[in-house]
Coordinates of C-alpha atoms in Angstrom, one line a residue:
M188 CA 20.1 13.3 29.8
D189 CA 23.5 13.0 28.0
L190 CA 22.6 14.9 24.9
G191 CA 26.0 14.5 23.5
A192 CA 25.9 10.6 23.7
I193 CA 22.5 10.7 22.1
T194 CA 23.6 12.8 19.2
K195 CA 26.6 10.5 18.7
Y196 CA 24.6 7.3 18.8
S197 CA 21.7 8.8 16.7
A198 CA 24.3 9.4 13.8
L199 CA 24.8 5.6 13.8
H200 CA 21.1 5.1 13.2
A201 CA 20.6 8.0 10.8
K202 CA 17.1 8.8 9.3
P203 CA 16.7 8.5 5.6
S204 CA 15.9 12.1 4.4
G205 CA 12.3 12.8 3.5
L206 CA 10.9 9.7 5.1
I207 CA 7.6 10.4 7.1
L208 CA 6.0 7.7 9.2
Q209 CA 2.9 7.7 11.3
Y210 CA 2.4 5.8 14.6
G211 CA -1.0 4.1 14.2
T212 CA -2.9 1.3 16.0
A213 CA -0.2 -1.2 14.9
G214 CA 2.6 1.2 15.8
F215 CA 5.1 1.9 12.9
R216 CA 5.1 -0.4 9.9
T217 CA 7.1 -0.2 6.6
K218 CA 9.8 -1.9 4.6
A219 CA 12.4 -3.2 7.2
E220 CA 15.4 -1.3 5.5
H221 CA 13.7 2.1 6.5
L222 CA 13.3 1.3 10.2
D223 CA 16.7 1.4 11.9
H224 CA 16.4 5.0 13.0
V225 CA 12.8 4.5 14.2
M226 CA 13.9 1.5 16.3
F227 CA 16.7 3.5 18.0
R228 CA 14.3 6.4 18.7
M229 CA 11.5 4.1 20.1
G230 CA 14.2 2.7 22.5
L231 CA 14.6 6.4 23.7
L232 CA 10.9 7.0 23.9
A233 CA 10.3 3.8 25.8
V234 CA 12.8 4.9 28.5
L235 CA 11.0 8.3 28.9
R236 CA 7.6 6.5 29.2
S237 CA 9.0 4.2 31.7
K238 CA 10.4 7.0 33.8
Q239 CA 7.1 8.9 33.5
T240 CA 4.9 5.9 34.5
K241 CA 7.5 4.5 36.9
S242 CA 6.7 1.1 35.3
T243 CA 8.2 -1.5 32.9
I244 CA 7.4 -0.7 29.3
G245 CA 7.5 -3.1 26.3
V246 CA 8.8 -2.7 22.8
M247 CA 7.8 -5.3 20.3
V248 CA 9.5 -5.6 17.0
T249 CA 7.0 -7.1 14.5
A250 CA 4.9 -6.3 11.4
S251 CA 2.2 -8.9 12.3
H252 CA 0.4 -10.1 9.2
N253 CA 2.4 -7.9 6.7
P254 CA 4.8 -9.5 4.2
E255 CA 8.2 -10.8 5.4
E256 CA 10.2 -7.9 4.0
D257 CA 8.2 -5.3 6.1
N258 CA 8.8 -4.8 9.8
G259 CA 7.5 -2.6 12.5
V260 CA 7.6 -1.7 16.1
K261 CA 5.0 -0.9 18.8
L262 CA 5.2 0.1 22.5
V263 CA 3.3 -1.7 25.2
D264 CA 2.0 0.4 28.2
P265 CA 2.1 -0.7 31.8
L266 CA -0.9 -3.0 32.0
G267 CA -0.1 -4.6 28.7
E268 CA -2.3 -2.2 26.9
M269 CA -1.5 -0.1 23.7
L270 CA 0.4 3.1 24.0
A271 CA -1.6 6.1 25.3
P272 CA -2.8 8.4 22.4
S273 CA -0.7 11.4 23.5
W274 CA 2.4 9.3 23.4
E275 CA 1.5 8.0 19.9
E276 CA 1.9 11.6 18.9
H277 CA 5.2 11.8 20.6
A278 CA 6.3 8.6 18.8
T279 CA 5.4 10.2 15.4
C280 CA 7.1 13.4 16.3
L281 CA 10.3 11.7 17.4
A282 CA 10.4 9.2 14.5
N283 CA 10.1 12.0 11.9
A284 CA 12.5 14.6 13.5
E285 CA 15.6 15.5 11.6
E286 CA 18.9 14.7 13.2
Q287 CA 19.5 18.3 14.3
D288 CA 16.1 18.5 16.0
M289 CA 16.3 15.3 18.0
Q290 CA 17.6 16.9 21.2
R291 CA 14.8 19.5 21.1
V292 CA 12.1 17.0 20.5
L293 CA 13.3 14.8 23.4
I294 CA 13.4 17.8 25.8
D295 CA 9.9 18.8 24.6
I296 CA 8.4 15.4 25.3
S297 CA 10.2 15.3 28.7
E298 CA 8.9 18.7 29.7
K299 CA 5.4 18.3 28.3
E300 CA 5.0 14.9 30.2
A301 CA 6.8 16.1 33.3
V302 CA 9.3 13.2 33.1
N303 CA 11.5 12.8 36.0
L304 CA 14.9 12.1 34.3
Q305 CA 16.5 10.9 37.5
Q306 CA 13.8 8.1 37.7
D307 CA 15.0 4.6 36.9
A308 CA 13.7 3.1 33.6
F309 CA 13.1 -0.6 32.6
V310 CA 12.2 -1.8 29.2
V311 CA 11.4 -5.3 27.9
I312 CA 11.9 -6.2 24.3
G313 CA 10.5 -9.0 22.1
R314 CA 10.7 -9.8 18.4
D315 CA 9.2 -12.0 15.7
T316 CA 10.9 -14.4 13.4
R317 CA 11.5 -11.9 10.4
P318 CA 15.0 -12.0 9.0
S319 CA 15.3 -8.2 9.9
S320 CA 14.0 -8.4 13.5
E321 CA 17.2 -9.4 15.5
K322 CA 19.2 -6.4 14.1
L323 CA 16.3 -4.0 14.5
S324 CA 15.8 -5.1 18.1
Q325 CA 19.5 -4.4 18.7
S326 CA 18.8 -0.8 17.6
V327 CA 16.0 -0.5 20.1
I328 CA 18.5 -1.7 22.8
D329 CA 21.0 1.0 21.7
G330 CA 18.3 3.6 22.3
V331 CA 17.4 2.2 25.7
T332 CA 21.0 2.0 26.9
V333 CA 22.1 5.5 25.7
L334 CA 19.4 7.0 27.9
G335 CA 20.5 4.9 30.8
G336 CA 17.6 2.5 30.8
Q337 CA 17.8 -1.1 32.1
F338 CA 16.4 -3.8 29.7
H339 CA 15.6 -7.4 29.4
D340 CA 15.6 -8.9 25.9
Y341 CA 13.1 -11.8 25.7
G342 CA 14.3 -12.5 22.1
L343 CA 11.6 -14.4 20.1
L344 CA 8.1 -14.0 21.4
T345 CA 4.5 -13.7 20.0
T346 CA 3.2 -10.1 20.4
P347 CA 0.7 -11.2 23.1
Q348 CA 3.4 -12.9 25.1
L349 CA 5.3 -9.6 25.4
H350 CA 2.1 -7.9 26.5
Y351 CA 1.7 -10.6 29.2
M352 CA 5.4 -10.1 30.4
V353 CA 4.8 -6.4 30.7
Y354 CA 1.4 -6.9 32.7
C355 CA 3.1 -9.5 35.0
R356 CA 6.1 -7.3 35.7
N357 CA 3.8 -4.3 36.6
T358 CA 1.5 -6.2 38.9
G359 CA 4.2 -7.7 41.1
G360 CA 3.7 -11.2 39.8
R361 CA 0.0 -11.3 40.9
Y362 CA -1.1 -11.8 37.2
G363 CA 1.5 -14.5 36.6
K364 CA 5.2 -15.1 36.3
A365 CA 7.0 -12.9 33.7
T366 CA 8.9 -15.8 32.1
I367 CA 8.0 -17.9 29.0
E368 CA 7.6 -20.9 31.3
G369 CA 5.3 -18.8 33.5
Y370 CA 3.2 -18.1 30.5
Y371 CA 3.0 -21.8 29.3
Q372 CA 2.3 -23.1 32.8
K373 CA -0.4 -20.6 33.6
L374 CA -2.4 -21.2 30.5
S375 CA -1.8 -25.0 30.3
K376 CA -2.7 -25.6 33.9
A377 CA -6.0 -23.8 33.5
F378 CA -6.7 -25.6 30.1
V379 CA -5.9 -29.1 31.5
E380 CA -8.1 -28.4 34.6
L381 CA -11.0 -27.3 32.4
T382 CA -10.8 -30.2 29.9
K383 CA -10.7 -32.8 32.8
Q384 CA -14.3 -31.7 33.3
A385 CA -15.4 -32.7 29.8
S386 CA -17.5 -35.7 29.6
C387 CA -17.4 -36.4 25.9
G388 CA -15.7 -39.7 25.0
G389 CA -13.4 -40.5 22.1
D390 CA -10.7 -38.4 20.4
E391 CA -12.8 -36.6 17.8
Y392 CA -12.8 -33.3 19.7
R393 CA -9.2 -33.6 20.8
S394 CA -7.2 -33.0 17.6
L395 CA -6.6 -29.7 15.8
K396 CA -4.8 -28.6 12.7
V397 CA -3.0 -25.2 13.2
D398 CA -1.7 -23.1 10.4
C399 CA 1.1 -20.9 11.9
A400 CA 1.6 -18.6 9.0
N401 CA 5.3 -19.5 8.9
G402 CA 5.7 -17.3 12.0
I403 CA 6.6 -17.1 15.6
G404 CA 3.4 -18.9 16.6
A405 CA 4.8 -22.3 15.3
L406 CA 8.0 -21.9 17.6
K407 CA 6.1 -21.1 20.7
L408 CA 3.2 -23.7 20.1
R409 CA 6.0 -26.3 19.6
E410 CA 7.6 -25.3 22.9
M411 CA 4.3 -25.3 24.7
E412 CA 2.5 -28.3 23.3
H413 CA 3.9 -30.9 25.9
Y414 CA 2.4 -28.7 28.7
F415 CA -1.2 -29.4 27.4
S416 CA -0.9 -32.5 25.3
Q417 CA -3.1 -34.5 27.7
G418 CA -6.0 -32.2 26.8
L419 CA -5.4 -31.6 23.1
S420 CA -3.1 -32.8 20.2
V421 CA -2.1 -30.1 17.7
Q422 CA -0.7 -30.7 14.2
L423 CA 1.3 -27.7 13.0
F424 CA 1.4 -26.6 9.4
N425 CA 3.3 -23.7 7.8
D426 CA 5.7 -23.9 10.7
G427 CA 8.4 -21.7 9.1
S428 CA 10.6 -24.6 8.0
K429 CA 10.2 -23.9 4.4
G430 CA 7.5 -21.2 3.4
K431 CA 7.6 -17.4 3.6
L432 CA 6.0 -15.6 6.5
N433 CA 2.2 -14.8 5.8
H434 CA 2.6 -15.9 2.2
L435 CA -0.5 -17.8 1.1
C436 CA -1.2 -18.7 4.7
G437 CA -2.2 -17.2 8.0
A438 CA -5.4 -15.8 9.5
D439 CA -5.5 -12.8 7.2
F440 CA -5.1 -14.8 4.1
V441 CA -7.7 -17.4 5.0
K442 CA -10.3 -14.7 6.0
S443 CA -9.8 -12.5 3.0
H444 CA -9.5 -15.3 0.4
Q445 CA -12.2 -17.6 2.1
K446 CA -10.1 -20.6 1.5
P447 CA -7.7 -22.8 3.4
P448 CA -4.0 -21.9 3.5
Q449 CA -1.4 -23.5 1.2
G450 CA 0.3 -26.6 2.6
M451 CA -2.7 -28.0 4.6
E452 CA -4.8 -31.0 3.5
I453 CA -8.3 -30.8 5.1
K454 CA -10.6 -33.8 5.4
S455 CA -14.2 -33.1 5.8
N456 CA -15.3 -31.8 9.1
E457 CA -11.8 -31.6 10.5
R458 CA -11.3 -28.6 12.9
C459 CA -8.6 -26.3 11.6
C460 CA -7.5 -22.8 12.6
S461 CA -4.9 -20.2 11.4
F462 CA -2.8 -17.8 13.4
D463 CA -1.4 -14.6 11.8
G464 CA 2.4 -13.8 11.7
D465 CA 2.8 -12.6 15.3
A466 CA 0.0 -14.9 16.7
D467 CA -2.4 -12.2 17.9
R468 CA -5.3 -13.3 15.6
I469 CA -7.1 -16.5 15.1
V470 CA -9.8 -17.8 12.8
Y471 CA -11.2 -21.3 12.6
Y472 CA -12.6 -23.2 9.5
Y473 CA -13.5 -26.6 8.1
H474 CA -14.7 -28.3 4.9
D475 CA -18.2 -29.8 5.0
A476 CA -19.0 -33.2 3.6
D477 CA -19.6 -31.6 0.1
G478 CA -16.2 -30.1 0.2
H479 CA -17.5 -26.5 0.8
F480 CA -15.3 -24.2 2.9
H481 CA -16.7 -22.7 6.0
L482 CA -14.9 -19.8 8.0
I483 CA -15.6 -19.2 11.6
D484 CA -14.5 -15.7 12.3
G485 CA -14.1 -13.4 15.2
D486 CA -17.9 -12.8 15.5
K487 CA -18.6 -16.5 15.9
I488 CA -15.6 -16.9 18.4
A489 CA -17.0 -14.0 20.5
T490 CA -20.5 -15.7 20.4
L491 CA -19.2 -19.0 21.6
I492 CA -17.2 -17.5 24.4
S493 CA -19.8 -15.1 25.7
S494 CA -22.6 -17.6 25.5
F495 CA -20.5 -20.0 27.6
L496 CA -19.6 -17.4 30.1
K497 CA -23.3 -16.3 30.4
E498 CA -24.3 -20.0 31.0
L499 CA -21.7 -20.3 33.8
L500 CA -22.9 -17.1 35.5
V501 CA -26.5 -18.4 35.4
E502 CA -25.4 -21.7 36.9
I503 CA -23.4 -20.0 39.7
G504 CA -26.3 -17.5 40.3
E505 CA -24.1 -14.4 39.9
S506 CA -25.7 -11.4 38.3
L507 CA -22.6 -9.9 37.0
N508 CA -22.8 -7.6 34.0
I509 CA -21.4 -9.1 30.9
G510 CA -21.1 -7.3 27.5
V511 CA -19.9 -8.1 24.1
V512 CA -18.2 -5.3 22.2
Q513 CA -18.3 -5.3 18.4
T514 CA -17.6 -2.9 15.5
A515 CA -19.9 -2.0 12.6
Y516 CA -18.3 -4.8 10.6
A517 CA -19.7 -7.5 12.9
N518 CA -22.3 -9.6 11.1
G519 CA -25.9 -8.6 11.8
S520 CA -26.7 -12.3 12.5
S521 CA -24.2 -12.4 15.4
T522 CA -25.6 -9.3 16.9
R523 CA -29.2 -10.6 16.8
Y524 CA -28.2 -14.1 18.1
L525 CA -26.5 -12.6 21.1
E526 CA -29.1 -10.1 22.0
E527 CA -32.3 -12.1 21.2
V528 CA -31.2 -15.7 21.9
M529 CA -28.5 -15.5 24.6
K530 CA -29.8 -12.2 26.1
V531 CA -26.2 -10.8 26.2
P532 CA -26.0 -7.0 25.6
V533 CA -24.0 -6.0 22.6
Y534 CA -22.2 -2.6 22.2
C535 CA -20.6 -1.1 19.1
T536 CA -17.4 1.0 18.9
K537 CA -15.3 2.5 16.3
T538 CA -13.0 0.1 14.3
G539 CA -9.7 -0.5 16.0
V540 CA -8.6 -2.7 18.9
K541 CA -7.9 0.1 21.3
H542 CA -11.6 1.3 21.0
L543 CA -12.9 -2.3 21.7
H544 CA -10.6 -3.0 24.6
H545 CA -11.4 0.4 26.3
K546 CA -15.2 -0.3 26.0
A547 CA -14.8 -3.9 27.3
Q548 CA -13.1 -2.6 30.5
E549 CA -16.4 -1.0 31.4
F550 CA -18.1 -4.4 32.2
D551 CA -17.6 -7.0 35.0
I552 CA -16.9 -9.3 32.1
G553 CA -16.2 -7.8 28.6
V554 CA -15.7 -9.8 25.5
Y555 CA -14.5 -8.3 22.3
F556 CA -13.4 -9.8 19.0
E557 CA -12.9 -8.1 15.5
A558 CA -14.2 -10.1 12.6
N559 CA -10.5 -10.7 11.7
G560 CA -10.1 -12.9 14.8
H561 CA -8.3 -10.4 17.2
G562 CA -9.8 -10.4 20.5
T563 CA -10.0 -11.5 24.2
A564 CA -12.1 -11.3 27.3
L565 CA -11.5 -9.0 30.2
F566 CA -12.6 -9.6 33.8
S567 CA -12.6 -6.9 36.5
T568 CA -10.6 -7.5 39.7
A569 CA -13.9 -7.6 41.7
V570 CA -15.1 -10.5 39.5
E571 CA -11.9 -12.5 40.0
M572 CA -12.3 -12.1 43.7
K573 CA -15.9 -13.1 43.7
I574 CA -15.5 -16.1 41.6
K575 CA -12.6 -17.4 43.7
Q576 CA -14.8 -17.1 46.9
S577 CA -17.6 -18.8 45.1
A578 CA -15.4 -21.7 43.9
E579 CA -14.6 -22.3 47.7
Q580 CA -18.0 -21.8 49.2
L581 CA -20.9 -23.0 46.9
E582 CA -22.4 -26.4 46.9
D583 CA -21.2 -29.0 44.4
K584 CA -22.8 -28.1 41.1
K585 CA -22.4 -24.4 41.5
R586 CA -18.9 -24.9 42.8
K587 CA -18.0 -26.8 39.7
A588 CA -19.2 -24.0 37.5
A589 CA -17.4 -21.4 39.6
K590 CA -14.1 -23.5 39.3
M591 CA -14.6 -23.6 35.5
L592 CA -15.0 -19.8 35.4
E593 CA -11.9 -19.4 37.5
N594 CA -9.9 -21.6 35.1
I595 CA -11.4 -19.7 32.0
I596 CA -10.2 -16.4 33.6
D597 CA -6.7 -17.8 34.0
L598 CA -6.7 -19.1 30.4
F599 CA -7.4 -15.7 28.8
N600 CA -4.5 -13.4 28.2
Q601 CA -6.2 -10.3 29.5
A602 CA -3.4 -8.0 28.3
A603 CA -4.1 -8.6 24.6
G604 CA -5.7 -10.6 21.9
D605 CA -3.7 -13.9 21.8
A606 CA -4.1 -16.6 19.3
I607 CA -2.7 -19.4 21.5
S608 CA -4.8 -18.4 24.5
D609 CA -7.9 -17.9 22.4
M610 CA -7.4 -21.4 20.8
L611 CA -7.1 -23.1 24.2
V612 CA -10.3 -21.3 25.4
I613 CA -12.2 -22.4 22.3
E614 CA -10.9 -26.0 22.5
A615 CA -11.9 -26.2 26.2
I616 CA -15.4 -24.8 25.5
L617 CA -16.0 -27.1 22.6
A618 CA -14.9 -30.1 24.7
L619 CA -17.0 -29.1 27.7
K620 CA -20.2 -28.5 25.6
G621 CA -19.5 -31.5 23.5
L622 CA -19.8 -29.4 20.3
T623 CA -18.4 -30.3 16.9
V624 CA -17.1 -27.6 14.7
Q625 CA -20.2 -27.9 12.4
Q626 CA -22.5 -27.4 15.5
W627 CA -20.6 -24.4 16.6
D628 CA -20.9 -22.9 13.0
A629 CA -24.6 -23.6 13.1
L630 CA -25.3 -21.4 16.1
Y631 CA -26.5 -18.8 13.5
T632 CA -26.1 -18.3 9.8
D633 CA -24.1 -15.2 8.6
L634 CA -26.0 -12.7 6.5
P635 CA -24.4 -12.5 3.1
N636 CA -22.2 -9.4 2.9
R637 CA -19.9 -7.5 0.5
Q638 CA -17.1 -5.0 1.2
L639 CA -15.9 -2.5 -1.5
K640 CA -13.5 0.3 -1.7
V641 CA -14.1 3.7 -3.5
Q642 CA -11.2 5.9 -4.5
V643 CA -11.7 9.6 -3.6
A644 CA -9.7 12.7 -3.9
D645 CA -9.6 13.3 -0.2
R646 CA -10.9 10.8 2.4
R647 CA -11.5 13.6 5.0
V648 CA -14.7 14.6 3.2
I649 CA -16.4 11.7 4.9
S650 CA -17.0 12.0 8.6
T651 CA -19.1 9.5 10.7
T652 CA -20.9 9.1 14.0
N653 CA -22.6 6.4 15.9
A654 CA -19.5 4.1 16.0
E655 CA -19.0 4.7 12.3
R656 CA -22.4 3.5 11.3
Q657 CA -23.7 6.8 10.0
A658 CA -22.1 9.5 7.7
V659 CA -22.4 13.1 8.9
T660 CA -20.6 14.6 5.8
P661 CA -20.9 15.1 2.9
P662 CA -24.5 16.2 3.1
G663 CA -27.1 13.9 1.5
L664 CA -24.9 10.8 1.6
Q665 CA -26.5 9.2 4.7
E666 CA -30.0 10.0 3.4
A667 CA -29.0 8.3 0.0
I668 CA -27.8 5.2 2.0
N669 CA -31.0 5.1 4.0
D670 CA -33.1 5.1 0.8
L671 CA -31.0 2.4 -0.7
V672 CA -31.2 0.1 2.4
K673 CA -34.9 0.2 2.4
K674 CA -35.0 -1.7 -0.9
Y675 CA -33.6 -4.9 0.5
K676 CA -34.6 -7.3 3.3
L677 CA -32.5 -7.7 6.6
S678 CA -30.1 -5.1 5.1
R679 CA -27.8 -2.5 6.4
A680 CA -24.9 -0.5 4.9
F681 CA -22.3 2.0 6.1
V682 CA -19.3 3.8 4.8
R683 CA -16.1 5.0 6.6
P684 CA -12.8 6.6 5.5
S685 CA -9.7 4.4 5.5
G686 CA -7.2 5.3 8.2
T687 CA -4.3 5.1 5.8
E688 CA -5.2 5.9 2.1
D689 CA -7.6 8.0 0.2
V690 CA -10.3 5.4 -0.1
V691 CA -13.8 5.0 1.4
R692 CA -14.7 1.6 2.6
V693 CA -18.2 0.4 1.9
Y694 CA -19.9 -2.5 3.8
A695 CA -23.3 -3.9 2.9
E696 CA -25.3 -6.9 4.1
A697 CA -28.7 -8.3 3.1
D698 CA -30.8 -11.5 3.0
S699 CA -29.0 -12.8 -0.1
Q700 CA -25.6 -12.5 -1.7
E701 CA -27.1 -10.9 -4.8
S702 CA -28.9 -8.2 -2.7
A703 CA -25.8 -7.5 -0.6
D704 CA -23.7 -7.1 -3.8
H705 CA -26.3 -4.8 -5.4
L706 CA -26.6 -2.7 -2.3
A707 CA -22.8 -2.4 -1.9
H708 CA -22.5 -1.3 -5.6
E709 CA -25.4 1.2 -5.3
V710 CA -23.8 2.7 -2.1
S711 CA -20.4 2.9 -3.8
L712 CA -22.0 4.9 -6.6
A713 CA -23.5 7.3 -4.1
V714 CA -20.1 7.7 -2.4
F715 CA -18.5 8.2 -5.8
Q716 CA -21.0 11.0 -6.7
L717 CA -21.3 12.8 -3.4
A718 CA -17.8 12.4 -1.9
G719 CA -15.6 13.3 -4.7
G720 CA -14.8 9.9 -6.3
I721 CA -11.9 9.7 -8.7
G722 CA -10.9 7.2 -11.5
E723 CA -13.3 4.8 -12.9
R724 CA -17.0 4.7 -11.6
P725 CA -17.5 1.7 -9.3
Q726 CA -18.5 -1.5 -11.2
P727 CA -21.1 -4.1 -10.1
A728 CA -19.7 -7.1 -8.1
S729 CA -17.6 -9.4 -10.4
D730 CA -19.8 -12.3 -10.0
G731 CA -21.6 -11.4 -13.3
E732 CA -24.7 -9.8 -11.8
G733 CA -26.2 -6.8 -13.4
T734 CA -27.8 -3.8 -11.9
P735 CA -30.9 -4.4 -9.6
H736 CA -34.2 -4.8 -11.4

């Protein structure tokens, strides 16, 4: 390790004094002008991780659904998964080290992780369309090269596409070709094969409006659309030609505001979807005949996908174990529908993609989606082998179902939640089942719910268990929640500390919006009283309802 060269280069990417950042689920994220030193240092870290794992590592420059002036960076581990927790700590340590401590921190990491510094290193880099991304990805490259790493810069990519590239490169091409054409061809071939099986006539299922959040999704969908155009025609909105990234558009905006993005006219019962800024989340929506807006979020997407997979398995006669993984935020109606109607087991994990992904790997087929629209399906290697054999050996009807399942497996980006891949899966399933967007929405009715935030002096006073569904501390809080929940039908409520700020998040659902609002307010008051609330006492929901009778 040429420490002299590292020191010299590091001075060109100096750290602003006093800036402290934390590597979280989304990597580092902050204002773009504060990130130059972080990018350089993540280039260094990616080389060490590559040497340690003897694998290609990915570095993605993006701040996903954050505003355009922000940016961020995250590392991608060998099988396309998120960076291992111990290396998240190294990332935080390295990013926050003062200039004079840089050498010591690098040596510490190398020794702790037994990195063979003679080992070759290879890093792949991708970036989103933010104005700051190109210069920041150059800082990553500086970090990679000063430590003697080789690199390939893919330039503009969606985040899931970079995950795919890393996965391909570390599986010797078995998963797919590590090029953008390889990605387009793999997904499109599977999609076109699938939609050929669809018996529904007419064009009503075949056209989709896509809000691309003025981000990278528009560029990539435009490049890709001719590959799958015989199965689907897409109309792109917020394609980056005039609007600002994620501003009044994108999956996050649509989900949190419960309304369509700016710049998209919707006729009644037209199928529409929104990506987020780096195209790793997707939500669907439509207007009914009365002009009411209906959101179809990650829970309903997971339900459509897992139900279809279960039907195919029954058809083929395979008793593989399929599981759906949710968080405590999943609507109670979706859990009930899956368990009671579809007979698909549902498991709950802590909030955060890495927890969901990890749990989904325990099944032959694991489907996970957060309500925000981030998710995918994972298939064990044994399943892939089994289905391939079935597709060749079974009699006609069963063979057709096995072939469909084989195509579905190819259509999913198993390395990460991927808006483009998920969109094609959903479109294929709707076409194959002959479902309209309203029929999909009508699989079950969401229970009304309300989410609130309570400011507290120190969020650490709240600790939880049972996948964040029960409060352990402070004493008496869970008992208070249990008593409040008993007052309302079909109700549940939970509280959890925010990962980033001193607030406690409250979730409540019940049989009516009024009851959900009252329950959320009462739970907020209990949190305020028992967990050291600060500022103004929580007020009832703003819809003008009073306190419960």
